[in-house]
Coordinates of C-alpha atoms and ligand atoms in Angstrom, one line a residue:
X1 CA -24.0 5.1 -34.6
X2 CA -21.0 4.1 -36.6
X3 CA -19.6 2.4 -33.6
X4 CA -22.8 0.4 -33.2
X5 CA -23.3 -0.4 -36.9
X6 CA -19.7 -1.6 -37.5
X7 CA -19.3 -3.4 -34.3
X8 CA -17.9 -7.0 -34.8
X9 CA -20.2 -9.4 -32.8
X10 CA -17.2 -11.7 -32.3
X11 CA -15.3 -9.0 -30.5
X12 CA -16.1 -7.6 -27.1
X13 CA -18.3 -4.4 -27.2
X14 CA -16.3 -1.2 -27.5
X15 CA -17.1 1.5 -24.9
X16 CA -18.8 4.4 -26.7
X17 CA -16.5 7.4 -27.2
X18 CA -16.5 10.6 -29.3
X19 CA -12.9 11.0 -30.3
X20 CA -11.0 8.1 -31.9
X21 CA -7.5 8.4 -30.3
X22 CA -8.6 9.8 -26.9
X23 CA -11.4 7.2 -26.5
X24 CA -12.2 6.8 -22.8
X25 CA -8.8 8.0 -21.6
X26 CA -10.2 10.8 -19.5
X27 CA -12.9 8.9 -17.7
X28 CA -10.7 5.9 -17.1
X29 CA -7.7 8.1 -16.0
X30 CA -9.7 10.2 -13.5
X31 CA -11.9 7.5 -11.8
X32 CA -10.9 4.1 -13.0
X33 CA -13.4 2.2 -10.7
X34 CA -16.3 4.5 -11.5
X35 CA -15.5 3.9 -15.2
X36 CA -15.2 0.1 -14.8
X37 CA -18.5 -0.1 -12.8
X38 CA -20.4 2.0 -15.3
X39 CA -19.1 -0.1 -18.2
X40 CA -19.8 -3.4 -16.4
X41 CA -23.5 -2.3 -16.0
X42 CA -23.8 -1.4 -19.6
X43 CA -21.7 -4.0 -21.4
X44 CA -21.1 -6.9 -18.9
X45 CA -17.8 -8.3 -17.6
X46 CA -16.0 -8.1 -20.9
X47 CA -15.6 -4.9 -22.9
X48 CA -13.0 -2.9 -24.8
X49 CA -12.1 0.7 -24.4
X50 CA -9.7 3.1 -26.2
X51 CA -6.8 4.4 -24.1
X52 CA -4.7 6.8 -26.2
X53 CA -5.2 4.8 -29.4
X54 CA -4.6 1.5 -27.7
X55 CA -7.4 -1.0 -27.4
X56 CA -7.7 -2.3 -23.9
X57 CA -10.0 -5.3 -23.3
X58 CA -11.1 -5.4 -19.6
X59 CA -12.2 -8.7 -18.1
X60 CA -13.9 -8.3 -14.8
X61 CA -15.1 -10.6 -12.0
X62 CA -13.3 -13.7 -10.6
X63 CA -13.3 -15.4 -14.0
X64 CA -12.0 -12.3 -15.7
X65 CA -9.2 -12.0 -13.1
X66 CA -8.3 -15.6 -13.8
X67 CA -8.3 -15.1 -17.6
X68 CA -5.6 -12.4 -17.4
X69 CA -3.5 -13.8 -14.5
X70 CA -3.6 -17.4 -15.7
X71 CA -3.0 -16.7 -19.4
X72 CA -0.1 -18.5 -21.1
X73 CA 3.0 -16.5 -21.7
X74 CA 2.7 -17.3 -25.4
X75 CA -0.7 -15.6 -25.5
X76 CA -0.4 -12.8 -22.9
X77 CA 2.8 -10.8 -22.4
X78 CA 3.5 -8.5 -19.5
X79 CA 6.8 -7.1 -20.7
X80 CA 5.3 -5.5 -23.8
X81 CA 2.7 -3.8 -21.6
X82 CA 5.0 -2.5 -18.9
X83 CA 8.5 -2.0 -20.3
X84 CA 8.1 1.7 -21.3
X85 CA 7.3 2.5 -17.8
X86 CA 9.7 0.3 -15.8
X87 CA 12.8 0.1 -17.9
X88 CA 13.9 3.7 -17.6
X89 CA 13.4 3.5 -13.8
X90 CA 14.8 0.0 -13.0
X91 CA 17.4 0.0 -15.8
X92 CA 18.1 -2.3 -18.7
X93 CA 18.4 -6.1 -18.7
X94 CA 16.1 -7.0 -15.9
X95 CA 12.4 -7.6 -15.1
X96 CA 10.5 -6.5 -18.3
X97 CA 13.6 -5.7 -20.3
X98 CA 14.6 -9.3 -20.7
X99 CA 13.0 -12.5 -21.8
X100 CA 10.3 -13.7 -19.4
X101 CA 12.2 -16.8 -18.3
X102 CA 14.9 -14.5 -16.9
X103 CA 12.4 -12.6 -14.9
X104 CA 11.1 -15.9 -13.5
X105 CA 14.7 -16.6 -12.4
X106 CA 15.3 -13.1 -11.0
X107 CA 12.1 -13.6 -8.9
X108 CA 13.5 -16.8 -7.5
X109 CA 16.9 -15.1 -6.7
X110 CA 15.1 -12.4 -4.8
X111 CA 13.3 -14.9 -2.6
X112 CA 16.6 -15.2 -0.7
X113 CA 15.5 -12.1 1.3
X114 CA 11.9 -13.2 1.6
X115 CA 12.2 -16.3 3.9
X116 CA 11.0 -17.0 7.4
X117 CA 14.6 -16.8 8.6
X118 CA 15.1 -13.3 7.1
X119 CA 11.7 -12.1 8.4
X120 CA 12.8 -13.0 11.9
X121 CA 15.8 -10.7 11.5
X122 CA 13.8 -7.9 9.8
X123 CA 11.1 -7.3 12.5
X124 CA 13.5 -5.8 15.2
X125 CA 15.3 -3.8 12.4
X126 CA 12.0 -2.4 11.1
X127 CA 10.8 -1.6 14.6
X128 CA 14.0 0.3 15.4
X129 CA 13.8 2.2 12.1
X130 CA 10.2 3.3 13.0
X131 CA 11.1 4.4 16.5
X132 CA 14.1 6.3 15.3
X133 CA 11.9 7.9 12.7
X134 CA 9.4 9.0 15.4
X135 CA 12.3 10.3 17.5
X136 CA 13.9 12.3 14.6
X137 CA 11.0 13.4 12.5
X138 CA 9.8 17.0 13.0
X139 CA 6.2 15.7 12.8
X140 CA 6.4 13.7 16.0
X141 CA 7.9 16.2 18.5
X142 CA 6.2 16.5 21.9
X143 CA 3.1 14.8 23.2
X144 CA 0.6 15.6 20.5
X145 CA 0.7 17.0 16.9
X146 CA -0.3 16.4 13.3
X147 CA 1.4 14.6 10.5
X148 CA 0.9 14.8 6.8
X149 CA 1.0 11.1 5.9
X150 CA 1.7 11.9 2.3
X151 CA 5.1 13.3 3.3
X152 CA 6.0 11.1 6.3
X153 CA 4.9 7.6 5.2
X154 CA 7.1 7.4 2.0
X155 CA 10.2 8.1 4.1
X156 CA 9.1 5.6 6.8
X157 CA 8.5 2.9 4.2
X158 CA 11.8 3.7 2.3
X159 CA 13.8 3.5 5.5
X160 CA 12.2 0.3 6.8
X161 CA 12.4 -1.5 3.5
X162 CA 15.9 -0.5 2.7
X163 CA 17.2 -1.4 6.2
X164 CA 15.7 -4.9 6.0
X165 CA 15.4 -6.1 2.4
X166 CA 18.2 -3.9 0.9
X167 CA 20.7 -4.2 3.6
X168 CA 22.6 -1.9 6.0
X169 CA 24.9 -0.3 3.4
X170 CA 22.1 0.7 1.1
X171 CA 20.1 2.1 4.1
X172 CA 23.1 4.2 5.1
X173 CA 23.5 5.6 1.6
X174 CA 19.8 6.4 1.4
X175 CA 19.8 8.7 4.4
X176 CA 22.6 10.8 3.1
X177 CA 23.3 11.8 -0.4
X178 CA 20.9 9.5 -2.2
X179 CA 17.5 10.4 -0.7
X180 CA 17.1 13.2 -3.3
X181 CA 18.1 10.9 -6.1
X182 CA 15.6 8.3 -5.0
X183 CA 13.0 11.1 -5.2
X184 CA 13.9 12.0 -8.8
X185 CA 13.8 8.4 -9.8
X186 CA 10.5 8.0 -8.2
X187 CA 9.1 11.0 -10.2
X188 CA 9.7 9.0 -13.3
X189 CA 7.3 6.4 -12.2
X190 CA 4.1 8.0 -13.3
X191 CA 1.2 7.2 -15.7
X192 CA 2.3 9.9 -18.0
X193 CA 5.4 7.9 -18.7
X194 CA 3.3 4.8 -19.2
X195 CA 1.0 6.5 -21.7
X196 CA 3.5 8.8 -23.6
X197 CA 6.9 7.0 -23.4
X198 CA 8.1 9.1 -26.3
X199 CA 7.4 12.6 -24.8
X200 CA 10.5 14.5 -23.9
X201 CA 9.2 15.5 -20.4
X202 CA 11.6 17.6 -18.3
X203 CA 11.5 15.2 -15.4
X204 CA 12.6 12.3 -17.7
X205 CA 16.1 13.8 -17.9
X206 CA 16.2 14.0 -14.1
X207 CA 14.9 10.4 -13.9
X208 CA 17.6 9.1 -16.2
X209 CA 20.3 10.9 -14.3
X210 CA 18.9 9.5 -11.0
X211 CA 18.7 6.0 -12.4
X212 CA 22.4 6.1 -13.4
X213 CA 23.4 7.5 -10.0
X214 CA 21.3 4.9 -8.0
X215 CA 22.7 2.1 -10.1
X216 CA 26.2 3.5 -9.4
X217 CA 25.4 3.3 -5.6
X218 CA 24.9 -0.4 -5.9
X219 CA 27.7 -1.0 -8.3
X220 CA 30.2 0.8 -6.0
X221 CA 29.2 -1.5 -3.2
X222 CA 29.7 -4.5 -5.5
X223 CA 33.1 -3.2 -6.7
X224 CA 34.3 -2.7 -3.0
X225 CA 33.2 -6.2 -2.1
X226 CA 34.9 -7.7 -5.2
X227 CA 38.1 -5.8 -4.3
X228 CA 37.9 -7.2 -0.8
X229 CA 37.7 -3.8 0.7
X230 CA 34.9 -4.7 3.1
X231 CA 35.9 -5.2 6.7
X232 CA 33.1 -7.7 7.4
X233 CA 31.2 -9.7 4.8
X234 CA 27.6 -8.6 4.7
X235 CA 25.2 -11.5 3.9
X236 CA 22.5 -9.4 2.3
X237 CA 20.5 -9.2 -1.0
X238 CA 23.5 -7.8 -2.9
X239 CA 25.7 -10.7 -1.6
X240 CA 23.0 -13.1 -2.7
X241 CA 22.7 -11.8 -6.2
X242 CA 26.5 -11.7 -6.6
X243 CA 26.6 -15.4 -5.9
X244 CA 23.8 -16.5 -8.3
X245 CA 23.9 -17.9 -11.8
X246 CA 21.2 -18.0 -14.4
X247 CA 20.2 -21.6 -15.4
X248 CA 22.5 -21.3 -18.5
X249 CA 25.5 -20.8 -16.1
X250 CA 25.9 -17.0 -16.6
X251 CA 26.3 -15.0 -13.4
X252 CA 24.4 -11.7 -13.1
X253 CA 26.4 -8.8 -14.2
X254 CA 27.1 -6.0 -11.8
X255 CA 24.6 -3.9 -13.8
X256 CA 21.9 -6.6 -13.6
X257 CA 22.4 -6.8 -9.8
X258 CA 22.1 -3.0 -9.5
X259 CA 19.0 -2.9 -11.6
X260 CA 17.4 -5.9 -9.7
X261 CA 18.0 -4.0 -6.5
X262 CA 16.3 -0.9 -7.9
X263 CA 13.4 -2.9 -9.1
X264 CA 13.0 -4.5 -5.7
X265 CA 13.1 -1.2 -4.0
X266 CA 10.5 0.4 -6.3
X267 CA 8.1 -2.6 -6.4
X268 CA 7.6 -2.4 -2.6
X269 CA 7.9 1.3 -2.1
X270 CA 4.7 2.6 -3.8
X271 CA 2.5 -0.3 -2.9
X272 CA 3.5 -0.4 0.8
X273 CA 3.4 3.3 1.1
X274 CA -0.1 3.6 -0.2
X275 CA -1.3 0.7 2.0
X276 CA 0.3 2.1 5.1
X277 CA -1.2 5.5 4.5
X278 CA -4.7 4.1 3.9
X279 CA -4.4 1.9 7.0
X280 CA -3.5 4.9 9.3
X281 CA -6.3 7.0 7.8
X282 CA -9.0 4.4 8.2
X283 CA -7.9 3.7 11.8
X284 CA -7.8 7.4 12.5
X285 CA -11.5 7.5 11.4
X286 CA -12.3 4.5 13.7
X287 CA -11.0 4.9 17.3
X288 CA -12.8 1.8 18.4
X289 CA -10.7 -0.3 16.0
X290 CA -7.5 1.3 17.4
X291 CA -8.6 0.4 20.8
X292 CA -9.3 -3.2 19.7
X293 CA -5.8 -3.3 18.1
X294 CA -4.2 -2.0 21.3
X295 CA -6.1 -4.6 23.4
X296 CA -4.7 -7.2 21.0
X297 CA -1.1 -6.0 21.6
X298 CA -1.7 -6.3 25.3
X299 CA -3.2 -9.8 25.0
X300 CA -0.4 -11.1 22.8
X301 CA 2.6 -9.2 24.3
X302 CA 1.5 -8.7 27.9
X303 CA 0.7 -5.4 29.6
X304 CA 4.3 -4.3 29.5
X305 CA 4.2 -4.8 25.7
X306 CA 7.2 -7.2 25.1
X307 CA 9.2 -6.5 21.9
X308 CA 7.6 -7.3 18.6
X309 CA 8.8 -10.5 16.9
X310 CA 8.0 -12.3 13.6
X311 CA 6.6 -15.3 15.5
X312 CA 4.2 -13.1 17.5
X313 CA 3.1 -11.0 14.4
X314 CA 1.3 -14.1 13.1
X315 CA -0.8 -14.1 16.3
X316 CA -2.0 -10.6 15.7
X317 CA -5.1 -11.6 13.8
X318 CA -6.7 -8.2 14.0
X319 CA -3.6 -6.5 12.6
X320 CA -3.5 -9.0 9.8
X321 CA -7.2 -8.7 9.1
X322 CA -6.8 -4.9 9.0
X323 CA -4.1 -5.2 6.3
X324 CA -6.4 -7.6 4.3
X325 CA -9.3 -5.3 4.6
X326 CA -7.3 -2.2 3.5
X327 CA -6.0 -4.2 0.5
X328 CA -9.6 -5.1 -0.4
X329 CA -10.8 -1.5 -0.4
X330 CA -7.6 0.1 -1.6
X331 CA -5.6 -2.4 -3.7
X332 CA -2.6 -0.2 -4.7
X333 CA -2.6 -1.5 -8.3
X334 CA -5.9 -1.0 -10.0
X335 CA -5.1 -2.2 -13.5
X336 CA -2.9 -5.1 -14.5
X337 CA -2.1 -5.3 -18.1
X338 CA -0.9 -7.8 -20.7
X339 CA -0.3 -7.5 -24.5
X340 CA -2.3 -10.1 -26.5
X341 CA 0.1 -12.1 -28.7
X342 CA -2.4 -14.3 -30.6
X343 CA -6.2 -14.1 -31.0
X344 CA -7.7 -15.2 -27.8
X345 CA -11.1 -16.7 -27.0
X346 CA -12.7 -15.5 -23.8
X347 CA -14.2 -18.7 -22.1
X348 CA -18.0 -18.8 -21.7
X349 CA -18.4 -16.0 -24.3
X350 CA -18.5 -15.7 -28.1
X351 CA -15.7 -13.2 -28.0
X352 CA -12.3 -13.5 -29.6
X353 CA -9.8 -10.7 -28.6
X354 CA -7.6 -9.8 -31.5
X355 CA -3.8 -9.7 -31.1
X356 CA -3.7 -6.0 -31.5
X357 CA -5.4 -5.5 -28.1
X358 CA -4.1 -5.4 -24.6
X359 CA -6.1 -7.1 -21.8
X360 CA -6.6 -5.6 -18.4
X361 CA -7.5 -7.2 -15.1
X362 CA -9.0 -5.0 -12.3
X363 CA -9.4 -7.3 -9.3
X364 CA -10.3 -4.2 -7.2
X365 CA -13.7 -4.3 -8.9
X366 CA -14.7 -7.8 -7.6
X367 CA -13.2 -6.9 -4.2
X368 CA -15.8 -4.1 -3.9
X369 CA -18.7 -6.1 -5.3
X370 CA -21.7 -6.7 -2.9
X371 CA -22.0 -10.2 -4.4
X372 CA -18.8 -11.3 -2.6
X373 CA -18.5 -8.8 0.2
X374 CA -21.5 -7.5 2.1
X375 CA -21.5 -3.8 2.8
X376 CA -18.5 -3.7 0.5
X377 CA -17.8 0.0 1.0
X378 CA -17.4 -0.3 4.8
X379 CA -14.0 -0.7 6.3
X380 CA -14.6 -3.7 8.5
X381 CA -11.5 -5.8 9.4
X382 CA -13.8 -8.1 11.4
X383 CA -15.4 -9.5 8.3
X384 CA -12.3 -11.7 7.8
X385 CA -12.7 -13.5 11.0
X386 CA -13.0 -17.2 10.3
X387 CA -11.5 -16.8 6.8
X388 CA -7.9 -16.7 7.9
X389 CA -7.0 -20.3 7.1
X390 CA -9.6 -21.0 4.4
X391 CA -7.3 -23.0 2.2
X392 CA -9.4 -25.7 0.7
X393 CA -11.6 -23.6 -1.6
X394 CA -9.8 -21.4 -4.1
X395 CA -12.7 -19.1 -4.5
X396 CA -12.8 -18.4 -0.8
X397 CA -10.4 -16.1 1.0
X398 CA -7.3 -18.1 1.9
X399 CA -5.3 -15.1 3.0
X400 CA -4.2 -16.1 6.5
X401 CA -0.9 -14.5 7.6
X402 CA 1.9 -16.0 5.6
X403 CA -0.3 -18.2 3.5
X404 CA 0.0 -18.0 -0.2
X405 CA -3.1 -17.8 -2.3
X406 CA -3.3 -20.5 -4.9
X407 CA -6.6 -19.6 -6.5
X408 CA -6.7 -17.4 -9.5
X409 CA -10.5 -17.3 -9.9
X410 CA -10.9 -15.3 -6.7
X411 CA -12.7 -12.0 -6.2
X412 CA -9.8 -10.9 -3.9
X413 CA -6.4 -10.7 -5.5
X414 CA -4.5 -7.6 -4.4
X415 CA -1.2 -9.4 -5.1
X416 CA -2.2 -10.8 -8.5
X417 CA -1.8 -14.4 -9.4
X418 CA -0.1 -16.8 -11.8
X419 CA 3.4 -16.3 -13.2
X420 CA 3.5 -12.6 -12.5
X421 CA 2.2 -12.9 -8.9
X422 CA 3.8 -10.7 -6.3
X423 CA 6.7 -12.1 -4.4
X424 CA 6.5 -9.4 -1.8
X425 CA 3.2 -10.3 0.0
X426 CA 4.8 -11.8 3.1
X427 CA 7.4 -9.0 3.3
X428 CA 4.6 -6.5 3.0
X429 CA 2.7 -8.2 5.8
X430 CA 5.8 -8.1 8.0
X431 CA 6.6 -4.5 7.2
X432 CA 3.0 -3.3 7.6
X433 CA 2.3 -5.4 10.6
X434 CA 5.3 -3.9 12.4
X435 CA 4.4 -0.4 11.4
X436 CA 0.8 -0.7 12.5
X437 CA 1.7 -2.4 15.8
X438 CA 4.3 0.3 16.6
X439 CA 1.9 3.2 15.7
X440 CA -0.8 1.6 17.9
X441 CA 1.6 1.1 20.8
X442 CA 2.8 4.7 20.6
X443 CA -0.1 6.9 19.6
X444 CA -3.8 7.4 19.5
X445 CA -4.8 9.2 16.3
X446 CA -7.7 10.8 14.6
X447 CA -8.7 12.7 11.5
X448 CA -8.5 16.5 11.7
X449 CA -11.3 18.1 13.6
X450 CA -14.4 18.4 11.4
X451 CA -13.2 15.8 8.9
X452 CA -15.5 12.8 9.0
X453 CA -14.1 10.7 6.2
X454 CA -10.8 9.6 4.8
X455 CA -9.6 11.7 1.9
X456 CA -10.5 10.7 -1.7
X457 CA -8.3 8.6 -3.9
X458 CA -5.7 10.3 -6.1
X459 CA -5.3 8.4 -9.3
X460 CA -2.6 10.6 -10.7
X461 CA 0.2 8.3 -9.7
X462 CA 0.9 4.7 -10.5
X463 CA -0.8 3.5 -7.3
X464 CA -4.2 4.5 -5.8
X465 CA -2.9 7.0 -3.2
X466 CA -4.8 9.0 -0.6
X467 CA -5.1 12.7 -1.7
X468 CA -2.3 14.8 -0.1
X469 CA -1.7 15.9 2.6
X470 CA -3.6 13.0 4.2
X471 CA -3.3 14.7 7.6
X472 CA -3.7 12.8 10.8
X473 CA -3.7 14.2 14.4
X474 CA -1.9 12.1 17.0
X475 CA -1.5 12.0 20.8
X476 CA 1.2 10.0 22.5
X477 CA -0.3 7.1 24.6
X478 CA 0.3 7.2 28.3
X479 CA 2.8 4.7 29.6
X480 CA 3.9 3.6 26.2
X481 CA 6.6 1.1 26.2
X482 CA 8.3 -0.8 23.5
Ligands
LIG1 C1 4.0 -8.3 -8.7 C2 0.9 -6.0 -5.6 C3 4.5 -5.4 -2.5 C4 7.6 -7.2 -5.6 C5 2.8 -7.7 -8.1 C6 1.5 -7.8 -8.7 C7 0.7 -7.2 -7.9 C8 1.4 -6.7 -6.7 C9 -0.8 -6.9 -8.1 C10 1.2 -8.4 -10.0 C11 1.4 -7.5 -11.2 C12 0.9 -8.1 -12.5 O1 0.3 -9.2 -12.6 O2 1.0 -7.4 -13.6 C13 1.6 -5.7 -4.5 C14 1.0 -5.1 -3.3 C15 2.1 -4.9 -2.4 C16 3.3 -5.4 -3.0 C17 -0.4 -4.9 -3.1 C18 2.1 -4.4 -1.0 C19 1.0 -4.1 -0.3 C20 5.7 -5.8 -3.0 C21 7.0 -5.8 -2.4 C22 7.8 -6.4 -3.3 C23 7.1 -6.7 -4.5 C24 7.2 -5.4 -1.0 C25 9.3 -6.6 -3.1 C26 9.8 -7.2 -2.1 C27 6.9 -7.7 -6.7 C28 7.5 -8.4 -7.8 C29 6.4 -8.7 -8.7 C30 5.2 -8.2 -8.1 C31 9.0 -8.7 -8.0 C32 6.5 -9.6 -10.0 C33 6.3 -8.8 -11.2 C34 6.1 -9.8 -12.4 O3 6.4 -11.0 -12.2 O4 5.8 -9.3 -13.5 N1 2.7 -7.1 -6.9 N2 3.0 -5.8 -4.3 N3 5.8 -6.3 -4.3 N4 5.6 -7.6 -6.9 FE1 4.3 -6.8 -5.6

């Protein structure tokens, strides 16, 4: 009753809760979308809930997405929302542990490895990594078998991303001594760390040790290069960062470079790993779409299946529509957060959000709303046909392969929008497109006998993962050729 009586009509409604500090932490933490949908029905698109003492104001729908993503930096600040989680993992001095204008510059620097020219080089490298993974992994021995995607896919994604975006030397290091370190660092990337940054959790000590060791891996490569000990000069992301200066003329320190490299690795790892796993699971549940994908490979590459190339990837419209559809149903990041810096009016409402609050966008809610997507719960890549190159209307779906979405008031924003928008969308398309194509060329796969549906979502990690082990049964295709 108190919550109703003392509610401030100029502030968004507060979601009812019994305990002051805990608030809605449990229901949000366990099933964020169920929580958002329930609150949307009860309170509308704008409401506030309590997450471990913090006041989070959620703004849903295309306009709500725009409100958060398009906010001015003076009003909404990402670094204050994310730094507790990311700085111990990436390291100091970069991304959310520096002023925002430096992050904007770092994102520009990273684009060196995210161009059409580099993508052309990556596709064969990624394909070779996948084939050597199939050849060496214990899960792909023989003509048929089963694979726990929760174990296999993280390795596959790490190897393919590191071989391409991170460069040959980093890839080599990650196979040998550093794979375990990467794992320890990865363990530090959990919601627990986000919510309780001050807790002395046992895995935090491991995380910090792993962070220092991973940073050293990069710094050793830099030191060798500076000492002229390299036989051949590698033109890779490390080389690129070593040759960059911030606008004020300062070069990146070795530590900054190492930490940017870790950030780049981590940003793509969880998101692409979750997306790859969901794609393979949904395809396993729908053999007719696997067949359509195989037919597309034959149509584009000929019956002998010529090697994959970047140019040809863009012709695989069903592969690209499959990725889009997976990112609609399973956007890896369900909550994007900013700290409010000054009282902020929410357009078209009477609400003013106080500066003590955080705001939260959840574009996954509008992406599953019947208002925008008919039969929203169905995995249907064909729904995107005809929307590939829809560029002239920001509210439509302008997500053709390689196109960059310009609209922020869209119901479909798996890569965010505005100043913090993802720089990895095209790389993710290249990586995922190559992985899906290679799987389809090599295998037919299905869910385990008796299992009708893909596994439920596990919200315990930073991204919306499929519940482990996410088992898939596979059979090698006859006459497969690469
Ligand atoms: C930002 C999603 C892959 C690097 C973001 C944001 C989203 C996102 C939603 C916005 C965060 C916010 O507004 O708070 C995804 C998805 C991916 C993916 C769904 C794959 C399926 C990648 C990859 C890379 C990457 C492969 C690296 C090459 C980044 C960076 C930012 C970002 C650097 C900017 C953060 C900022 O400016 O605050 N991503 N991402 N992402 N992503 Fe991705």
